[in-house]
């Protein structure tokens, strides 16, 4: 079984063309004729074609499962994602057997699971708990679905969904268990370039500062987790000329592990490990139970950040 990770996104609607300082947020529970935004998402998922949702890469195939409702306010969306390639590398993660599509192309199956939640206590916000068994830009796929849902509305609306941080309080006293530096470089030689591979290649370096803890303060996680700050704490040197790097920091506290891609963006991307490689993924019931707890934490915080 592959490792399953999750990120949380917070989405809101506002009239298109409004400047950031002038935006008015739309009540997602009362759109046209009392229709809820979460119902539009369900409809978009049911009628979507795989071609409309898949990313630009042409080596994927999609299989969308029927949406499921929990208590009328929580929606579960699931899909299987296929990667085309050599049969020796491809297998069904449930059975371990090689799989293929109708044309005989071998497919490696991954899974995407999204819990969508709305709550009367936060009438302008829709929460997305996005779990996947593959590492990638998960939110790209979700935004395609949202774009399709918005086509059902006569008014021109924009969907804004910055990544949502886990509770800032969790990071106070969390231990930095490791940092992974991912550097990409040009092709190493002309032969690699001519063969269409090695145009970029990755070098991964992992540091494990034992017993080192980083102190954070509630509601200031964004400021404390800049790339420059983390590099200083780990005493990392700047990458060589001609190279760029990506920095991932892994934190551990109270039996929970979270990996953050640290960059210069306003809100870092944080993934939480739900099940490690070799362990079966958690059930839908357990995923929803955890999502309820996370949602309760968000609603108890003093306003959107």
Coordinates of C-alpha atoms in Angstrom, one line a residue, residues 28 51 74 118 147 157 168 174-175 198 208 222 255:
X28 CA -22.6 29.4 0.1
X51 CA -11.5 14.4 -19.8
X74 CA -20.8 16.4 4.3
X118 CA -20.2 23.3 4.9
X147 CA -15.0 25.7 -12.4
X157 CA -18.6 34.4 -9.4
X168 CA -1.4 26.9 14.5
X174 CA 6.3 20.5 17.5
X175 CA 9.6 18.7 16.7
X198 CA 17.5 14.2 -18.0
X208 CA 17.5 14.8 10.5
X222 CA 3.0 31.9 8.0
X255 CA 1.5 11.0 17.2

